[in-house]
XYZ file of N, CA, C and O in Angstrom:
556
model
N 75.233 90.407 126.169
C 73.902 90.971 126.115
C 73.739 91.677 124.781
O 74.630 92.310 124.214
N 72.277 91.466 124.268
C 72.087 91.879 122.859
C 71.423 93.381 123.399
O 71.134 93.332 124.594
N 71.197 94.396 122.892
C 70.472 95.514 122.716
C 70.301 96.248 121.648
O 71.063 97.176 121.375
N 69.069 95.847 120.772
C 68.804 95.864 119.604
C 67.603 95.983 119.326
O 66.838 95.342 120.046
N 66.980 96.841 118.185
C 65.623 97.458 117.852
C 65.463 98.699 117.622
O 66.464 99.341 117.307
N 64.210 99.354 117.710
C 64.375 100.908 116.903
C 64.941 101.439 118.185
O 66.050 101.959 118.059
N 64.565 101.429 119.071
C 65.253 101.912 120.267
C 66.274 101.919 120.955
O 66.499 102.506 122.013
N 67.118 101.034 120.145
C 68.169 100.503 120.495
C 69.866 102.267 120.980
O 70.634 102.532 121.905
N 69.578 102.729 119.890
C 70.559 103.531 119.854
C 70.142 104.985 121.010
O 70.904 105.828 121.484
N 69.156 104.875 121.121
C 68.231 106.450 122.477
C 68.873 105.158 123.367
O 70.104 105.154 123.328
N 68.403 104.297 123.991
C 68.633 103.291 124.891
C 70.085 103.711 125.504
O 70.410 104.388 126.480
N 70.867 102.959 124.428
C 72.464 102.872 124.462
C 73.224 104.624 124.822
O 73.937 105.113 125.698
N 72.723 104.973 123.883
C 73.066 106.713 124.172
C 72.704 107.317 125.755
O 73.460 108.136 126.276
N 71.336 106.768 126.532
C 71.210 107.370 127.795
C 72.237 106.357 128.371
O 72.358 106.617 129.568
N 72.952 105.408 128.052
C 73.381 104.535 129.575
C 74.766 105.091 129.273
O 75.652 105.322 130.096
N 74.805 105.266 127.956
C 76.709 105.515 127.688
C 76.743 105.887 126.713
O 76.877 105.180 125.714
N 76.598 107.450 126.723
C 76.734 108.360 125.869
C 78.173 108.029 124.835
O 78.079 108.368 123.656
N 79.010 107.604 125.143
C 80.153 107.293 124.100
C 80.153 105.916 123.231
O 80.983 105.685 122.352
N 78.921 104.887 123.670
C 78.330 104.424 122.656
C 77.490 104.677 121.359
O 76.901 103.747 120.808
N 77.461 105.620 121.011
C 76.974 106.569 119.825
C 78.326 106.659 118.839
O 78.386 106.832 117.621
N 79.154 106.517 119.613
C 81.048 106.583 118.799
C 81.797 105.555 118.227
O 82.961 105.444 117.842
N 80.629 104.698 118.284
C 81.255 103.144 118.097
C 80.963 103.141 116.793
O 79.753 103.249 116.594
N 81.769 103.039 115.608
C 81.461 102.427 114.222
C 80.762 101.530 113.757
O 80.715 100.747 114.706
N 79.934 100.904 112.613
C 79.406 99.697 112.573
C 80.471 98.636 112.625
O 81.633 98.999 112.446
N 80.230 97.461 112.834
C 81.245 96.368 113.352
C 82.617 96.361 113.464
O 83.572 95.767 112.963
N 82.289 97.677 114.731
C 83.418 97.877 115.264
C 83.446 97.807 116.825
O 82.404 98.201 117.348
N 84.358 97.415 117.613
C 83.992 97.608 119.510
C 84.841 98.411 120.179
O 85.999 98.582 119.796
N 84.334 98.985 121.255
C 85.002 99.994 121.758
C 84.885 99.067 123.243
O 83.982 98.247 123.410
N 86.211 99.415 124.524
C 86.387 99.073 125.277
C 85.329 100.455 126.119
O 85.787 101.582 125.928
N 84.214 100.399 126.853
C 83.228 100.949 127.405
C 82.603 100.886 129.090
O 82.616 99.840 129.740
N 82.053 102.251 129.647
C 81.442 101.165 130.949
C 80.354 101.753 131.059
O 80.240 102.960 131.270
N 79.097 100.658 130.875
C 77.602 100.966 130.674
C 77.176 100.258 131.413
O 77.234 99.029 131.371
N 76.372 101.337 132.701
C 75.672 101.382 133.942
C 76.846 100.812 134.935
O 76.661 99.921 135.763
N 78.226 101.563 134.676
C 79.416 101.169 135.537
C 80.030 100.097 135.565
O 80.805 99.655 136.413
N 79.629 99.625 134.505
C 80.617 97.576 134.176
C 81.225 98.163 132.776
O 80.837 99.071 132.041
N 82.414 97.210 132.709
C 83.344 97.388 131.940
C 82.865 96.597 131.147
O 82.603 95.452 131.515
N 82.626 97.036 129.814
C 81.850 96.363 128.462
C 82.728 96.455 127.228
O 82.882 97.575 126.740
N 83.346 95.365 126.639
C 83.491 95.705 125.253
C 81.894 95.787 124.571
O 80.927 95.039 124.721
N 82.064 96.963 123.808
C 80.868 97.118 123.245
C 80.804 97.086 121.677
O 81.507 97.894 121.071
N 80.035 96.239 120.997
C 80.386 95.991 119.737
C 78.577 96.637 119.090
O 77.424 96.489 119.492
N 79.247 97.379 117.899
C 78.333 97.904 117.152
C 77.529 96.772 116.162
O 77.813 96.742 114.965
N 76.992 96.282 116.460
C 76.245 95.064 115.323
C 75.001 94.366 116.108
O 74.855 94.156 117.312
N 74.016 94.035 114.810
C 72.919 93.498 115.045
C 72.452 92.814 114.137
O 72.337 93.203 112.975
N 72.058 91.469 114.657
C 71.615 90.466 113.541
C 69.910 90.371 113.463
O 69.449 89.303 113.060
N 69.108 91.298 113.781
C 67.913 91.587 113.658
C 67.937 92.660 112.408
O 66.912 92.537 111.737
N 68.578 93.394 112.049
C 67.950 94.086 110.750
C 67.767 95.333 111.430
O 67.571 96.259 110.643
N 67.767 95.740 112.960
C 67.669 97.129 113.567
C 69.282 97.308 113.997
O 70.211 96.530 113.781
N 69.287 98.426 114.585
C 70.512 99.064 114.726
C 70.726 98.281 116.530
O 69.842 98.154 117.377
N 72.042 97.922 116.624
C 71.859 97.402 117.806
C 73.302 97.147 118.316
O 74.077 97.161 117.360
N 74.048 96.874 119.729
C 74.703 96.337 120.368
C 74.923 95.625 120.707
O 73.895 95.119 121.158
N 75.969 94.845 120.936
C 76.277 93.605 121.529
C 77.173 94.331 123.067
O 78.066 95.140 122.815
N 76.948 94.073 124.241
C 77.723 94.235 124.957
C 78.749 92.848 125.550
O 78.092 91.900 125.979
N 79.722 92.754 125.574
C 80.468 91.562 126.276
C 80.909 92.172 127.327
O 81.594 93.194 127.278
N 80.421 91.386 128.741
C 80.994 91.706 130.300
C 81.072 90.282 130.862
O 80.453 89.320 130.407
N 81.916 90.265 131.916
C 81.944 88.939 132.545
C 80.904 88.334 132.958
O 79.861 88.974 133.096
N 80.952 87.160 133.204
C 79.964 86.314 133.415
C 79.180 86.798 134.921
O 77.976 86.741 135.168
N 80.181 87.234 135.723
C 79.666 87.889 137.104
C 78.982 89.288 136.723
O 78.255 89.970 137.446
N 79.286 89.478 135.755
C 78.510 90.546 135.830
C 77.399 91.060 134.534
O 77.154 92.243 134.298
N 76.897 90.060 133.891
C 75.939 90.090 133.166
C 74.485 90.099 133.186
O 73.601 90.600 132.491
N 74.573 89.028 134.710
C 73.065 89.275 135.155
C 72.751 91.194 135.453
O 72.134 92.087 134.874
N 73.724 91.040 136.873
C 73.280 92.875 137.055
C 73.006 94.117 136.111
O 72.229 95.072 136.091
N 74.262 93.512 135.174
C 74.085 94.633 134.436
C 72.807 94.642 133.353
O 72.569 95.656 132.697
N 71.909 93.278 133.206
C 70.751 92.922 132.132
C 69.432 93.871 133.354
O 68.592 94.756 133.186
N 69.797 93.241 134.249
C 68.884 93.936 135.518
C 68.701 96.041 135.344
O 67.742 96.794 135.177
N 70.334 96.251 135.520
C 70.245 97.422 135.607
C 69.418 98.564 134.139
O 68.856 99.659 134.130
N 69.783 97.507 133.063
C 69.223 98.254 131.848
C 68.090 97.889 131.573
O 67.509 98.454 130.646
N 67.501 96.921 132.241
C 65.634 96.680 132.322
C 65.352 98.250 133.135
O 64.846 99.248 132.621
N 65.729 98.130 134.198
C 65.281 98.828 135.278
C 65.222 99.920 135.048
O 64.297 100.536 135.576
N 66.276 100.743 134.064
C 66.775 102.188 133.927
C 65.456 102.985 133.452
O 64.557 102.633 132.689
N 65.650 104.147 134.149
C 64.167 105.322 133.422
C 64.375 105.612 132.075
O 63.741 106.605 131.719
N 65.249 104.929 130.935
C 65.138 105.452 129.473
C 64.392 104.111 129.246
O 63.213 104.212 128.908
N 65.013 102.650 129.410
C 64.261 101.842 128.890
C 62.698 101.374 129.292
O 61.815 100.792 128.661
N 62.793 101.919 130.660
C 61.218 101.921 130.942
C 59.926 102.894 130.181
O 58.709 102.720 130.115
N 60.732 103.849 129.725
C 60.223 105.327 129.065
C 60.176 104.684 127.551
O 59.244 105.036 126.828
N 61.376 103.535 126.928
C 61.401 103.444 125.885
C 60.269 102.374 125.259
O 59.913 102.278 124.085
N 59.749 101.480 126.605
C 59.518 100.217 126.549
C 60.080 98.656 126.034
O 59.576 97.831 125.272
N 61.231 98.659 126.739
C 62.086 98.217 125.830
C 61.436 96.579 127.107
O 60.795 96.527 128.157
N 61.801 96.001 126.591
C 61.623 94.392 126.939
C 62.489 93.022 126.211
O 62.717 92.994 125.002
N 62.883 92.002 127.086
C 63.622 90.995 126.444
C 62.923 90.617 125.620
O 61.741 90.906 125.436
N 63.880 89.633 124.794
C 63.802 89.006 123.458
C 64.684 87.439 123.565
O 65.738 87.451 124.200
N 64.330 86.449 123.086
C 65.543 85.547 123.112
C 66.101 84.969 121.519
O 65.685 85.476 120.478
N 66.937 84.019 121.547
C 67.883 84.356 120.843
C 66.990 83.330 119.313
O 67.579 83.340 118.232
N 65.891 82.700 119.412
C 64.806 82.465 118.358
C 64.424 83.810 117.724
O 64.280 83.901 116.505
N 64.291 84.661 118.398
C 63.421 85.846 117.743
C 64.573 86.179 116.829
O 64.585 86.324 115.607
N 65.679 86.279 117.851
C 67.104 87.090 117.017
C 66.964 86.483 115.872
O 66.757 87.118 114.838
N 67.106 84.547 115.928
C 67.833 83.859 114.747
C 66.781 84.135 112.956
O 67.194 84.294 111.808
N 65.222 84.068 113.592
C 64.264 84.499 112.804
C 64.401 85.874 112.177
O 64.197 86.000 110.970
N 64.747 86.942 112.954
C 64.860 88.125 112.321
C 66.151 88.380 111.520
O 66.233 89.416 110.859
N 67.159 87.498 111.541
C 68.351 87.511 110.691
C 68.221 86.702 109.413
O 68.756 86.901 108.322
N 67.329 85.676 109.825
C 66.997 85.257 108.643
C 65.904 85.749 107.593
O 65.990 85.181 106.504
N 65.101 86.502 107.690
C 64.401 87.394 107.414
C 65.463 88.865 106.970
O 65.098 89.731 106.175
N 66.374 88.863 107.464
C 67.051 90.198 107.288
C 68.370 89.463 105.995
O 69.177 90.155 105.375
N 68.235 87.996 105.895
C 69.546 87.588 104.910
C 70.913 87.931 105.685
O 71.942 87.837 105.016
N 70.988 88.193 106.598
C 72.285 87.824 106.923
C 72.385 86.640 107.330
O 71.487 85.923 107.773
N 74.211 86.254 107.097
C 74.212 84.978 107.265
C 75.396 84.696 108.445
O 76.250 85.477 108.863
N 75.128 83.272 108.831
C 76.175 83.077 109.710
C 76.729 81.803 109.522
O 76.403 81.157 108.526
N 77.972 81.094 110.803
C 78.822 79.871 110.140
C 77.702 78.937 109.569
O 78.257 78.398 108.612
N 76.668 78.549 109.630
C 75.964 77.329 109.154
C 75.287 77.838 107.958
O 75.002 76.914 107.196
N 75.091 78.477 107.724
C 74.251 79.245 106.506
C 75.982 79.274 105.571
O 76.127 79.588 104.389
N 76.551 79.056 106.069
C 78.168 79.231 105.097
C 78.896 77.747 104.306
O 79.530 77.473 103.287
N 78.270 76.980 105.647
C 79.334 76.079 105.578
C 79.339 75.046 104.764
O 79.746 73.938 105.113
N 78.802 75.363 103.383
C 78.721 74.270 101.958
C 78.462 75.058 100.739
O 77.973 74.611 99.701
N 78.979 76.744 101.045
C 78.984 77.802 99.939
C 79.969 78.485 100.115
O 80.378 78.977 101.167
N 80.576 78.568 98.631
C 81.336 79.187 98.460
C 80.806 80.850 98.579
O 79.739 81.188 98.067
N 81.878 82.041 99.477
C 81.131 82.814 99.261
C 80.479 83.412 98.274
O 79.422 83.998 98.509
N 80.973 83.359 97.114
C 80.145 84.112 95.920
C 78.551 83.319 95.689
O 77.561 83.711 95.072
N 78.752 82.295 96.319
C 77.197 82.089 96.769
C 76.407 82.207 97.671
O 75.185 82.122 97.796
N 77.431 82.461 98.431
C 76.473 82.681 99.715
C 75.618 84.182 100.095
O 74.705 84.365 100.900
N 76.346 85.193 99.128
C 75.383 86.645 99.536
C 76.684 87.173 100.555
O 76.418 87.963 101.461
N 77.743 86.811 100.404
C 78.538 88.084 101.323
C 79.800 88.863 100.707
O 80.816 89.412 101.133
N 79.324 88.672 99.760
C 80.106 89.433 98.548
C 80.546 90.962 99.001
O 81.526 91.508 98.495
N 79.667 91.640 100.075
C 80.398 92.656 100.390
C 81.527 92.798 101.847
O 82.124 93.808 102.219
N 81.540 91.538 102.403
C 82.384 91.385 103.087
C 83.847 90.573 102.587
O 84.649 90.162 103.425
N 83.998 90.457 101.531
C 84.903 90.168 101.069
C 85.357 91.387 100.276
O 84.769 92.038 99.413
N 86.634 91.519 100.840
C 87.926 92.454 99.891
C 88.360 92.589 98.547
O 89.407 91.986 98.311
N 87.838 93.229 97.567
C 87.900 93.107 96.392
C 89.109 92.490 96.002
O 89.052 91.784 94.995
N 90.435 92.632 96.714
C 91.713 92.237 96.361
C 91.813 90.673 96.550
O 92.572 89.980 95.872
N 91.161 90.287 97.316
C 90.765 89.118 97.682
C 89.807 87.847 96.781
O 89.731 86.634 96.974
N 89.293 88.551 95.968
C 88.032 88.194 94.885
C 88.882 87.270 94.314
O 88.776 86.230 94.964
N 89.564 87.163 93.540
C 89.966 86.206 92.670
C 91.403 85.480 92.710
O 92.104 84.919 91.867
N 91.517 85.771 94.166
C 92.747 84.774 95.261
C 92.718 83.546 95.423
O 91.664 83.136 95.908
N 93.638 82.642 95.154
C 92.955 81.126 95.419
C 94.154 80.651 96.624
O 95.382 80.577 96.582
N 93.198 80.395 97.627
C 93.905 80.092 98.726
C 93.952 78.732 99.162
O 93.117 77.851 98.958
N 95.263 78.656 99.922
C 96.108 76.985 99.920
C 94.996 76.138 100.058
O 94.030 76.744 100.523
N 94.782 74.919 99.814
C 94.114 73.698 99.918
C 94.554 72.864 99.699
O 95.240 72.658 98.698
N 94.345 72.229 100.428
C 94.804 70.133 100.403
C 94.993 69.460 98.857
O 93.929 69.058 98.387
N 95.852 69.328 98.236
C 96.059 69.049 96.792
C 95.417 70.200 95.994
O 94.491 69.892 95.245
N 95.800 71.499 96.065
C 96.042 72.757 95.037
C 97.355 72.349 94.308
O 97.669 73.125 93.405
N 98.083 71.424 94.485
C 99.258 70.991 93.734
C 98.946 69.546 93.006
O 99.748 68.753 92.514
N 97.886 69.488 93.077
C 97.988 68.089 92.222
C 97.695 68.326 90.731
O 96.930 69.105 90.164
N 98.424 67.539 90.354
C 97.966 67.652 88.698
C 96.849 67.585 88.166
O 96.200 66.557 88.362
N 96.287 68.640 87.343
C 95.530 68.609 86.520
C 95.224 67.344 85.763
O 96.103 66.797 85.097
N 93.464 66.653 85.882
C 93.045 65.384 85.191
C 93.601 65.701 83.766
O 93.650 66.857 83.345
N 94.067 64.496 82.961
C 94.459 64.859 81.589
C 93.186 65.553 80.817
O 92.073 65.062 81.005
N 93.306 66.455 80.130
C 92.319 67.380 79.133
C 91.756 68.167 79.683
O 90.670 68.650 79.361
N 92.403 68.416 80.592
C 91.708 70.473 81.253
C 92.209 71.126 81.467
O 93.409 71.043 81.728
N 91.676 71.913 81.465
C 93.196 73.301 81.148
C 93.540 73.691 82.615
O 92.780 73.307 83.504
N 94.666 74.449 82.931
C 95.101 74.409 84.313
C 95.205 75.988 84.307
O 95.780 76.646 83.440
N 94.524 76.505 85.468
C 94.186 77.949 85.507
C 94.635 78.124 87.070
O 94.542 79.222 87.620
């Protein structure tokens, strides 16, 4: 379950106050509205938001219980599906595996998720040992 928007963090804070403690893309093992949630700090809309992961048995109830709750009714909070998400990430430039997968990152815009130590690492590939075509220099 996504929970994400300006409201996102009042929301999260009335159901489970120790979701406020969670770092950005970071998850804390959590239990919001009494289900055991890894709860991950991230949002691909461009607002501040959550990802909760709970079992499959228990995802409906718990989507139920946080419609239902007196903060999100107070907040007006309402579903979204995962078009709106993909539109608002793209609009927000973040990227994901398909937006990746024919760029190198220094083209792709995620230059800050890469480790500076990492920047100018050249990692194993399928003939990184083959010889250099005659007349180019080998770096």
């Amino acid at each position: 379950l996504h929970v994400a928007g300006p409201s996102a963090q009042a929301l999260m804070h009335a159901l489970c106050p120790e979701a406020a403690s969670v770092p950005f893309l970071q998850m804390r093992k959590l239990r919001v509205c009494g289900v055991e949630a890894d709860v991950f700090r991230i949002s691909f809309t461009g607002e501040a938001g959550y990802e909760l992961h709970v079992s499959a048995e228990d995802a409906a109830p718990l989507f139920d219980q946080i419609l239902r709750s007196d903060k999100a009714r107070a907040l007006g909070c309402r579903p979204f599906g995962s078009a709106a998400v993909n539109a608002l990430r793209v609009e927000k430039g973040f990227k994901v595996k398909a937006d990746l997968d024919f760029a190198h990152w220094s083209e792709a815009g995620v230059d800050a998720f890469i480790p500076d130590a990492r920047k100018h690492e050249v990692l194993p590939f399928l003939g990184k040992d083959a010889p250099a075509p005659l007349g180019s220099e080998q770096g």
